[in-house]
XYZ file of C-alpha atoms in Angstrom:
674
model
C 70.000 70.167 -86.055
C 70.128 66.871 -84.231
C 66.813 65.546 -82.963
C 65.987 62.842 -80.528
C 62.819 60.978 -81.345
C 61.314 59.012 -78.529
C 59.525 55.791 -79.411
C 55.985 55.477 -78.157
C 56.020 54.358 -74.548
C 54.606 51.068 -73.376
C 52.017 53.020 -71.433
C 50.643 54.536 -74.620
C 50.731 51.143 -76.341
C 48.702 49.672 -73.514
C 46.207 52.527 -73.558
C 45.658 51.995 -77.281
C 45.055 48.315 -76.648
C 42.723 49.034 -73.740
C 40.675 51.373 -75.899
C 40.551 48.871 -78.751
C 39.835 45.712 -76.745
C 37.320 46.950 -74.172
C 33.850 48.376 -74.489
C 33.164 51.678 -72.658
C 31.854 50.001 -69.481
C 34.784 47.583 -69.371
C 37.267 50.407 -69.987
C 35.793 52.477 -67.156
C 36.086 49.528 -64.764
C 39.616 48.614 -65.843
C 40.883 52.161 -65.411
C 38.884 53.025 -62.283
C 40.570 55.472 -59.889
C 42.185 54.359 -56.649
C 39.887 53.503 -53.764
C 37.148 50.929 -53.248
C 35.575 49.702 -56.494
C 32.860 47.111 -57.060
C 32.578 45.654 -60.571
C 29.299 43.807 -61.138
C 30.040 41.449 -64.013
C 27.139 39.568 -65.577
C 27.677 36.165 -67.210
C 29.702 36.285 -70.424
C 30.537 39.968 -69.904
C 34.329 39.657 -70.156
C 35.085 39.664 -66.436
C 38.487 37.971 -66.743
C 39.565 40.406 -69.423
C 38.581 43.402 -67.285
C 40.488 42.128 -64.223
C 43.565 41.393 -66.318
C 43.511 44.795 -67.982
C 42.932 46.425 -64.608
C 46.170 44.887 -63.312
C 48.008 45.816 -66.525
C 46.744 49.400 -66.213
C 48.026 49.610 -62.630
C 51.467 48.333 -63.608
C 51.638 50.677 -66.607
C 50.830 53.660 -64.362
C 53.736 52.904 -62.036
C 52.357 50.453 -59.466
C 55.044 47.795 -58.772
C 53.785 44.377 -59.824
C 54.903 42.808 -56.541
C 52.645 45.218 -54.621
C 49.488 43.910 -56.330
C 47.484 41.137 -54.649
C 45.109 39.299 -57.002
C 42.921 36.743 -55.222
C 40.958 34.243 -57.319
C 38.870 31.196 -56.438
C 40.737 28.727 -58.611
C 44.401 28.330 -59.402
C 43.352 27.869 -63.007
C 41.841 31.355 -63.045
C 44.984 32.848 -61.533
C 47.189 31.130 -64.123
C 44.947 32.265 -66.954
C 45.041 35.872 -65.794
C 48.809 35.895 -65.332
C 49.284 34.319 -68.784
C 47.127 37.053 -70.336
C 48.914 39.683 -68.291
C 52.289 38.577 -69.671
C 51.111 39.491 -73.173
C 50.354 43.002 -71.926
C 53.182 43.886 -69.548
C 55.796 41.191 -70.111
C 57.815 39.434 -67.415
C 56.679 41.727 -64.617
C 53.396 39.782 -64.608
C 55.111 36.958 -62.727
C 55.768 39.273 -59.766
C 52.067 39.816 -59.067
C 50.844 38.001 -55.959
C 48.171 35.886 -57.663
C 46.388 32.827 -56.339
C 43.558 31.501 -54.198
C 42.981 32.694 -50.647
C 44.447 29.456 -49.338
C 47.471 29.664 -51.641
C 48.267 33.250 -50.624
C 47.569 32.479 -46.964
C 49.972 29.550 -47.019
C 52.657 31.715 -48.606
C 52.314 34.492 -46.036
C 52.022 32.192 -43.033
C 55.357 30.566 -43.864
C 56.919 34.000 -43.278
C 54.983 34.844 -40.115
C 54.467 31.364 -38.625
C 56.696 31.819 -35.590
C 54.793 34.929 -34.481
C 51.687 32.736 -34.390
C 53.412 29.950 -32.470
C 53.610 27.697 -35.530
C 56.739 26.174 -37.026
C 57.276 27.359 -40.630
C 57.525 23.773 -41.923
C 53.890 23.041 -41.028
C 51.983 20.411 -43.019
C 48.635 21.067 -44.685
C 45.817 18.606 -44.047
C 43.467 17.824 -46.907
C 39.912 16.648 -46.193
C 40.852 12.990 -45.766
C 43.776 13.832 -43.462
C 41.454 16.116 -41.530
C 38.986 13.263 -41.144
C 41.696 10.959 -39.765
C 42.676 13.530 -37.148
C 39.021 14.195 -36.237
C 38.604 10.468 -35.547
C 41.568 10.559 -33.152
C 40.171 13.667 -31.471
C 36.775 11.971 -31.083
C 38.518 9.105 -29.332
C 40.300 11.600 -27.061
C 36.929 13.159 -26.191
C 35.271 9.826 -25.439
C 33.068 9.851 -28.542
C 33.497 6.113 -29.016
C 29.919 4.968 -28.459
C 28.647 2.338 -30.881
C 25.240 4.037 -30.946
C 23.834 4.512 -34.447
C 23.020 8.089 -33.420
C 26.611 8.922 -32.489
C 27.999 11.826 -34.545
C 29.897 10.561 -37.569
C 33.428 11.851 -38.199
C 32.417 13.330 -41.554
C 29.586 15.281 -39.921
C 31.861 16.544 -37.189
C 34.513 17.632 -39.694
C 31.876 19.551 -41.647
C 30.480 20.999 -38.419
C 33.869 22.395 -37.387
C 34.378 23.864 -40.850
C 30.894 25.408 -40.871
C 31.512 27.100 -37.533
C 34.656 28.710 -38.906
C 33.315 29.716 -42.308
C 30.154 31.191 -40.806
C 32.131 32.857 -37.979
C 29.712 31.396 -35.420
C 30.261 29.602 -32.093
C 30.144 25.817 -32.297
C 27.091 25.536 -30.042
C 25.122 27.971 -32.230
C 25.959 26.020 -35.402
C 24.856 22.797 -33.699
C 21.555 24.326 -32.586
C 20.761 25.990 -35.928
C 22.227 23.610 -38.530
C 22.818 20.266 -36.774
C 19.998 20.134 -34.174
C 20.090 16.341 -34.156
C 23.504 16.515 -32.452
C 22.459 18.792 -29.587
C 22.646 16.024 -26.947
C 26.286 15.452 -27.884
C 27.276 19.126 -27.615
C 29.671 18.860 -24.606
C 31.617 16.050 -26.276
C 31.556 17.853 -29.609
C 33.161 20.877 -27.968
C 35.710 18.590 -26.289
C 36.443 16.992 -29.657
C 37.026 20.426 -31.196
C 39.501 21.215 -28.396
C 41.367 17.935 -28.842
C 41.385 18.370 -32.628
C 43.015 21.792 -32.307
C 45.555 20.401 -29.820
C 46.465 17.480 -32.066
C 46.996 19.833 -35.016
C 49.351 21.966 -32.935
C 51.233 18.919 -31.678
C 51.643 17.582 -35.227
C 52.480 21.055 -36.611
C 49.622 20.799 -39.087
C 47.042 23.225 -40.429
C 43.845 22.342 -42.252
C 42.445 24.478 -45.070
C 40.337 26.565 -42.694
C 43.394 27.235 -40.533
C 45.171 28.856 -43.473
C 42.477 31.533 -43.355
C 41.953 31.525 -39.579
C 45.632 32.115 -38.849
C 45.764 34.833 -41.516
C 42.805 36.533 -39.844
C 44.490 36.177 -36.433
C 47.677 37.658 -37.836
C 45.768 40.719 -39.027
C 43.623 41.099 -35.907
C 46.095 40.409 -33.105
C 49.503 41.441 -34.404
C 49.850 45.116 -35.443
C 53.328 44.846 -36.963
C 52.558 42.062 -39.478
C 49.240 43.721 -40.286
C 50.985 47.003 -41.028
C 53.690 45.266 -43.063
C 51.160 43.396 -45.228
C 48.950 46.465 -45.618
C 51.932 48.488 -46.848
C 53.143 45.675 -49.077
C 49.891 45.377 -51.040
C 49.118 48.755 -52.576
C 46.251 47.326 -54.593
C 44.066 44.324 -53.746
C 41.793 42.710 -56.337
C 39.287 39.965 -55.499
C 37.575 37.823 -58.111
C 34.174 36.169 -57.501
C 33.359 38.305 -54.465
C 29.969 36.608 -54.102
C 31.734 33.347 -53.240
C 33.767 34.702 -50.314
C 33.003 33.762 -46.729
C 33.188 36.049 -43.708
C 36.868 35.447 -42.848
C 37.892 36.078 -46.468
C 36.085 39.399 -46.721
C 37.565 40.383 -43.357
C 41.063 39.751 -44.670
C 40.861 41.846 -47.822
C 38.825 44.711 -46.409
C 40.942 45.065 -43.268
C 44.176 44.966 -45.236
C 42.862 47.585 -47.658
C 41.668 49.898 -44.880
C 44.883 49.492 -42.888
C 47.022 50.263 -45.917
C 46.550 52.172 -49.137
C 42.760 51.961 -49.284
C 42.650 50.296 -52.697
C 40.316 47.328 -53.140
C 38.720 46.264 -56.414
C 36.100 43.537 -55.979
C 34.580 41.745 -58.968
C 31.577 39.453 -58.976
C 27.932 38.827 -59.751
C 25.479 38.687 -56.876
C 23.134 36.660 -59.104
C 25.740 33.867 -59.256
C 26.041 33.424 -55.493
C 25.398 29.669 -55.175
C 27.901 28.424 -52.601
C 26.147 29.111 -49.315
C 26.546 25.441 -48.360
C 30.312 26.056 -48.359
C 30.019 29.127 -46.166
C 29.827 31.798 -48.876
C 28.125 34.904 -47.517
C 25.765 36.622 -49.965
C 26.009 39.846 -47.970
C 29.707 40.153 -48.810
C 28.797 41.432 -52.267
C 25.267 42.669 -51.617
C 26.322 45.002 -48.779
C 29.735 45.970 -50.125
C 28.542 49.565 -50.789
C 27.179 49.808 -47.224
C 30.441 48.695 -45.651
C 32.415 50.948 -47.976
C 30.257 54.067 -48.540
C 32.744 55.697 -50.908
C 32.848 52.678 -53.216
C 32.235 53.194 -56.922
C 30.034 50.658 -58.713
C 30.625 49.573 -62.305
C 28.197 47.319 -64.180
C 29.162 45.038 -67.058
C 25.868 44.125 -68.703
C 26.866 43.202 -72.260
C 26.819 39.431 -72.740
C 29.201 38.127 -75.422
C 28.476 34.439 -74.778
C 24.806 33.704 -75.443
C 22.101 34.509 -77.969
C 19.549 37.230 -77.107
C 16.902 34.572 -76.460
C 19.044 32.788 -73.857
C 20.075 36.079 -72.224
C 16.411 37.146 -72.015
C 15.456 33.837 -70.410
C 18.257 34.056 -67.803
C 17.392 37.684 -67.054
C 13.750 36.763 -66.480
C 14.722 33.927 -64.137
C 16.749 36.183 -61.844
C 14.287 39.071 -62.049
C 11.917 37.072 -59.852
C 14.315 37.413 -56.906
C 13.533 40.161 -54.433
C 17.160 40.856 -53.460
C 20.175 41.759 -55.539
C 21.484 44.570 -57.684
C 19.332 45.580 -60.678
C 20.206 43.701 -63.871
C 20.121 45.104 -67.411
C 21.577 42.201 -69.375
C 21.958 42.657 -73.131
C 23.265 40.277 -75.778
C 25.726 41.163 -78.527
C 25.229 38.035 -80.628
C 22.662 37.487 -83.422
C 19.305 35.885 -82.730
C 18.943 32.177 -82.109
C 16.104 29.831 -81.175
C 14.196 30.399 -77.974
C 14.936 27.938 -75.145
C 13.011 24.699 -75.617
C 10.802 23.239 -72.880
C 10.228 19.479 -73.018
C 7.743 17.635 -70.786
C 8.773 13.960 -70.741
C 6.362 11.237 -69.701
C 8.679 10.087 -66.914
C 12.308 10.032 -65.825
C 13.161 7.210 -68.232
C 11.785 9.104 -71.206
C 13.591 12.229 -70.024
C 16.883 10.328 -70.343
C 15.898 8.987 -73.774
C 15.033 12.489 -75.021
C 18.334 13.929 -73.834
C 20.221 11.190 -75.673
C 18.228 11.846 -78.842
C 18.850 15.602 -78.639
C 22.559 15.022 -78.096
C 22.787 12.734 -81.126
C 20.780 15.168 -83.251
C 23.179 17.963 -82.334
C 26.113 15.692 -83.124
C 24.647 15.088 -86.587
C 24.501 18.881 -86.976
C 28.218 19.152 -86.306
C 28.156 20.031 -82.582
C 30.832 17.902 -80.914
C 29.943 16.031 -77.746
C 32.437 18.063 -75.715
C 30.528 21.222 -76.715
C 27.348 19.846 -75.128
C 26.530 19.554 -71.434
C 23.747 18.113 -69.315
C 23.339 20.023 -66.055
C 21.430 18.944 -62.966
C 20.699 20.242 -59.493
C 21.419 16.939 -57.709
C 24.059 14.396 -58.665
C 21.677 11.444 -58.294
C 19.424 12.920 -60.975
C 21.962 11.785 -63.573
C 21.801 8.053 -62.739
C 19.162 7.057 -65.293
C 20.756 9.256 -67.926
C 24.127 7.574 -67.415
C 22.508 4.169 -67.880
C 20.864 5.312 -71.115
C 24.112 6.810 -72.411
C 25.905 3.542 -71.717
C 23.188 1.583 -73.489
C 23.506 3.811 -76.547
C 27.317 3.818 -76.357
C 27.478 7.625 -76.175
C 30.783 8.672 -74.548
C 30.368 10.903 -71.525
C 32.308 12.241 -68.550
C 30.925 13.113 -65.129
C 32.403 16.180 -63.478
C 32.764 14.638 -60.042
C 34.695 11.947 -58.226
C 38.098 11.986 -56.586
C 40.520 14.677 -57.541
C 43.906 13.563 -58.792
C 45.712 14.468 -55.568
C 43.065 12.818 -53.371
C 43.661 9.340 -54.789
C 45.080 6.845 -52.305
C 48.348 6.073 -54.114
C 49.127 9.778 -54.560
C 48.492 10.370 -50.857
C 50.755 7.417 -49.986
C 53.699 8.957 -51.818
C 52.960 12.396 -50.413
C 53.099 10.873 -46.925
C 56.690 9.749 -47.584
C 57.527 13.291 -48.624
C 55.605 15.058 -45.858
C 57.565 13.463 -43.023
C 60.775 14.823 -44.540
C 59.389 18.355 -44.431
C 57.563 18.034 -41.114
C 58.841 15.011 -39.121
C 56.033 15.504 -36.573
C 53.239 15.032 -39.102
C 51.168 12.417 -37.254
C 48.753 11.679 -40.097
C 51.588 11.045 -42.578
C 53.440 8.770 -40.138
C 50.321 6.767 -39.337
C 49.557 6.302 -43.035
C 53.063 4.937 -43.674
C 53.169 2.713 -40.596
C 49.791 1.156 -41.409
C 51.190 0.002 -44.777
C 53.424 -2.465 -42.922
C 51.716 -5.873 -42.612
C 51.028 -6.724 -38.985
C 51.013 -3.100 -37.849
C 47.515 -2.022 -36.845
C 46.036 1.165 -35.464
C 47.177 0.517 -31.876
C 50.758 -0.327 -32.851
C 50.939 2.645 -35.225
C 49.781 4.910 -32.402
C 52.389 3.484 -30.043
C 55.149 3.879 -32.618
C 54.198 7.469 -33.322
C 54.170 8.203 -29.589
C 57.814 7.073 -29.475
C 58.713 9.173 -32.520
C 56.891 12.275 -31.259
C 58.963 12.313 -28.070
C 62.248 12.168 -29.964
C 64.191 15.292 -31.022
C 64.440 13.903 -34.572
C 61.721 11.373 -35.505
C 63.484 10.476 -38.755
C 66.472 9.279 -36.712
C 64.350 7.756 -33.964
C 62.642 5.455 -36.473
C 65.997 3.624 -36.786
C 66.507 3.130 -33.031
C 66.393 -0.281 -31.380
C 63.769 0.949 -28.902
C 61.468 1.726 -31.822
C 62.028 -1.700 -33.356
C 61.171 -3.283 -29.989
C 57.659 -1.812 -30.210
C 57.018 -3.591 -33.527
C 55.357 -7.038 -33.475
C 57.977 -9.740 -33.962
C 56.401 -11.034 -37.179
C 56.601 -7.556 -38.743
C 60.165 -6.588 -37.803
C 61.729 -7.712 -41.065
C 59.268 -5.639 -43.098
C 59.699 -2.731 -40.681
C 63.467 -2.874 -41.167
C 62.938 -2.766 -44.941
C 60.688 0.265 -44.505
C 63.375 2.017 -42.440
C 65.957 1.197 -45.120
C 63.650 2.717 -47.753
C 63.364 5.922 -45.717
C 67.164 6.063 -45.494
C 67.455 5.768 -49.310
C 64.850 8.474 -49.825
C 66.719 10.741 -47.414
C 69.922 10.255 -49.420
C 68.262 11.854 -52.467
C 68.154 15.133 -50.486
C 64.411 15.486 -51.013
C 64.297 19.027 -49.622
C 65.778 20.279 -52.898
C 65.102 17.283 -55.179
C 61.468 16.227 -54.775
C 61.406 14.441 -58.147
C 64.397 12.263 -57.189
C 62.673 11.434 -53.909
C 59.547 10.236 -55.748
C 61.636 8.035 -58.031
C 63.322 6.591 -54.918
C 59.899 5.796 -53.453
C 58.927 4.021 -56.684
C 62.155 1.998 -56.473
C 61.429 1.025 -52.861
C 59.181 -1.609 -51.366
C 56.231 0.704 -51.930
C 55.947 -0.477 -55.545
C 55.201 -4.017 -54.330
C 52.733 -2.676 -51.770
C 50.951 -0.711 -54.499
C 50.674 -3.762 -56.758
C 49.266 -5.874 -53.954
C 46.947 -3.280 -52.477
C 45.300 -1.419 -55.377
C 43.548 -2.204 -58.619
C 44.988 -0.922 -61.920
C 48.530 -0.763 -60.457
C 50.183 0.051 -63.795
C 47.906 3.068 -64.252
C 48.696 4.215 -60.728
C 52.427 3.901 -61.331
C 51.965 6.045 -64.432
C 50.163 8.585 -62.236
C 53.161 8.664 -59.922
C 55.421 9.167 -62.903
C 53.346 12.232 -63.754
C 53.650 13.367 -60.149
C 57.439 13.099 -60.429
C 57.306 15.048 -63.677
C 55.433 17.829 -61.923
C 57.907 17.698 -59.012
C 60.818 18.185 -61.427
C 59.713 21.832 -61.775
C 60.459 22.430 -58.096
C 63.681 22.802 -56.139
C 61.826 23.019 -52.811
C 59.985 20.016 -51.391
C 58.056 22.234 -48.995
C 56.723 24.401 -51.822
C 55.919 21.362 -53.975
C 53.857 19.691 -51.245
C 52.028 22.920 -50.427
C 51.144 23.499 -54.083
C 49.938 19.908 -54.469
C 47.741 20.016 -51.379
C 46.294 23.365 -52.421
C 45.628 22.193 -55.978
C 41.910 21.609 -55.470
C 39.687 24.484 -56.552
C 36.393 25.620 -55.141
C 34.579 24.770 -58.348
C 36.580 21.890 -59.752
C 39.991 20.259 -59.619
C 43.187 21.230 -61.321
C 44.982 18.210 -62.765
C 48.554 17.512 -63.725
C 47.730 16.001 -67.071
C 45.968 18.042 -69.760
C 42.273 17.512 -70.334
C 41.362 14.309 -72.129
C 41.230 15.227 -75.844
C 38.591 12.590 -76.598
C 35.106 13.768 -77.509
C 32.651 13.143 -74.688
C 29.378 14.616 -73.481
C 29.738 16.531 -70.200
C 27.481 15.660 -67.256
C 27.811 18.129 -64.411
C 26.122 19.492 -61.354
C 25.349 23.175 -61.752
C 27.730 24.038 -58.925
C 30.635 22.496 -60.816
C 29.573 24.072 -64.112
C 29.947 27.626 -62.864
C 32.391 29.619 -64.972
C 32.134 27.230 -67.941
C 30.192 27.359 -71.210
C 28.930 25.024 -73.937
C 27.172 25.403 -77.270
C 24.198 23.238 -76.218
C 23.029 22.929 -72.616
C 20.312 20.565 -71.363
C 18.940 21.165 -67.854
C 17.086 18.137 -66.504
C 14.694 17.251 -63.658
C 13.089 20.696 -63.383
C 10.412 19.608 -60.912
C 9.383 20.694 -57.428
C 11.354 19.149 -54.533
C 14.246 18.529 -56.912
C 14.778 21.973 -58.419
C 14.152 23.899 -56.223
C 15.332 21.354 -53.703
C 12.812 20.666 -50.951
C 15.341 21.501 -48.245
C 15.873 24.998 -49.642
C 12.264 25.910 -48.905
C 12.958 25.513 -45.180
C 15.977 27.838 -45.143
C 15.940 31.656 -45.115
C 17.030 32.829 -48.555
C 17.120 29.262 -49.831
C 14.551 29.729 -52.583
C 16.381 32.737 -54.013
C 19.658 30.822 -54.065
C 17.938 27.985 -55.951
C 16.722 30.537 -58.483
C 20.281 31.815 -58.820
C 21.310 28.218 -59.560
C 18.939 28.112 -62.524
C 20.283 31.496 -63.659
C 23.818 30.112 -63.596
C 22.765 26.950 -65.433
C 20.895 28.799 -68.188
C 23.712 31.284 -68.741
C 26.191 28.463 -69.504
C 24.510 27.993 -72.915
C 25.922 29.748 -75.956
C 23.625 28.702 -78.821
C 20.774 26.505 -77.608
C 19.171 25.818 -74.235
C 16.793 22.934 -73.518
C 14.806 22.559 -70.289
C 13.353 19.167 -69.391
C 11.108 17.769 -66.682
C 9.347 14.405 -66.207
C 5.617 14.239 -65.489
C 6.055 11.016 -63.508
C 9.059 10.384 -61.295
C 9.206 6.602 -61.687
C 7.114 4.613 -64.147
C 8.031 1.341 -62.435
C 5.746 2.190 -59.539
C 2.514 0.913 -61.039
C 0.531 0.922 -57.806
C 1.482 4.308 -56.341
C 2.288 6.662 -59.226
C 4.366 9.707 -58.256
C 3.127 12.692 -60.183
C 5.687 15.427 -60.623
C 4.948 19.137 -60.463
C 6.892 21.348 -62.890
C 9.339 23.633 -61.134
C 7.882 26.930 -59.983
C 10.826 28.534 -61.779
C 9.169 27.535 -65.056
C 5.605 28.445 -64.195
C 6.540 31.919 -62.927
C 8.077 32.859 -66.303
C 6.362 34.546 -69.243
C 5.596 31.634 -71.618
C 6.789 33.707 -74.604
C 10.373 33.230 -73.341
C 10.473 29.555 -74.335
C 8.971 27.149 -76.872
C 7.134 24.051 -75.631
C 8.317 21.165 -77.804
C 5.898 18.269 -78.441
C 7.177 14.701 -78.421
C 6.367 12.306 -81.246
C 6.480 8.769 -79.900
C 6.844 5.647 -81.998
C 3.375 4.448 -80.972
C 1.627 7.666 -81.983
C -0.659 7.754 -85.043
C 1.552 10.383 -86.611
C 4.302 7.772 -86.908
C 2.192 5.273 -88.926
C 2.461 5.056 -92.710
C -1.131 3.908 -93.283
C -4.420 5.813 -93.163
C -5.823 6.998 -89.817
C -7.529 4.334 -87.756
C -11.378 4.409 -87.840
């Protein structure tokens, strides 16, 4: 008799892998039923694996990949999850809607822009572009006083962003967060109005607008809301504790308006981004807002030794708010965290260098060691000592790749071809022309903005007439360069357009304007290489401008393979891990920061910062504090008080380590002195 033997289905294969790769708590979370689910994932508990397997499980049970929305806080995290997902479900992984809130918002708003009164070819303003437009809006509002107490553009930009992220009126944010600006409130409100008007006129959105317009789309337009809610059958959110109020509104409203499926993953004890608008209540009160939500806890730590896990658990246990924690380690025992009391800040730096070199002698590469600090300035003395000892190091801060001036110059050339009414891009280009200042650039843009096609109007005789006579030859060359760039058909060939820019007069401008011109030209070559992956200039520019992450920056080039010690603020270290971690400057007024003591909930967030810092360590953790803040001050000595986060802990959780100094008797070879 003939028989047909069916091969094992992919669903069964996946279930076998789920059962083999996940512990019981992870498996329960990954295969949770439909509905609202909250997964509380402690540090080192395999959070990324659980989210990835959750998506794979949904696809294997018949959920179309394109109906899954996976929101992460970094593009790197989204790429990592999709890469892992491909090994589980194959090519369908690419159809999942995965990315940051801003990335997904940009993608959706291109489809619904006209409903919102926006043209689909809108430009995205990064922080520097935003600052330029704020300055123009301040001028519109009459905020041109030379008074030293006049609001600074940077403060006003941050004020506008804070009002949005906190979902509070501008006057309330001024009164509660920026009380020193209260006398300027009417002009601040006028500036906000002019800023919004200028963005509309230039067809530009800033990063906050990508969320604000998404929220408006959901709140005010039933048809798009229904369409999106139906489209996304399952919504997954990573790092829920880092979301702000608009972000939680988006995902919860879409879930409730549609299929009712929302899986949120995070750790309330790692909520450390309040200064960026993150709302701790988004995760803490998730069960209250969604009474039927199931809660899953991932408490097994695969990263750190039991001694480090116990220390981190004790740190966070002192907080009065938060979900209960039952952290357990899976690794073998290691040494208890070491506590080192340095004589002063200089000796603290010397001790760190010595510990780093000792670990290097033991085979721990520099790149597997990190020095973490609460405040960036706390690393200054350490950097000087590292330089003196010729120990290679890298600081996790500074300009992101796409925020560098020469990259922004080239992007300006490209942006005007996508959105010819992009005022900031035009002004940047016009100001490159010698003899063209701010006033002339403004006048030229006014001419272009009134024309049906600014890219054609730039070639008109009336435009040339507005250029100073001494600059007309250079202006004509600039116009000729734009014509050559346009001939490359940049809309579908962004890489060719970048090469045309490099072949234009811009190369001479770059060499005359910036230091390290050859390195910058190499950067632009890398930018062109990245652009070669795209056949849409609009999509390329959007991806570039959205490349910055909440925690750190994505870069075009791979990480530097050289071995270097990592210096990082704790905020930028979140999500990372090292074999040896050294936490410095654990003194009052520095860690916790003095300002935090004046803010409701500030002390608990500072304690969460130490929890995050300690849980970055895999094998060894060292805590350091100076007893004097500056030994150069001979007359008025500043005594330092150890951080309350140390004194409130059970002393059996760490080992005080004595320091043997070269001048001590123990270092002498002869008999004790009489």
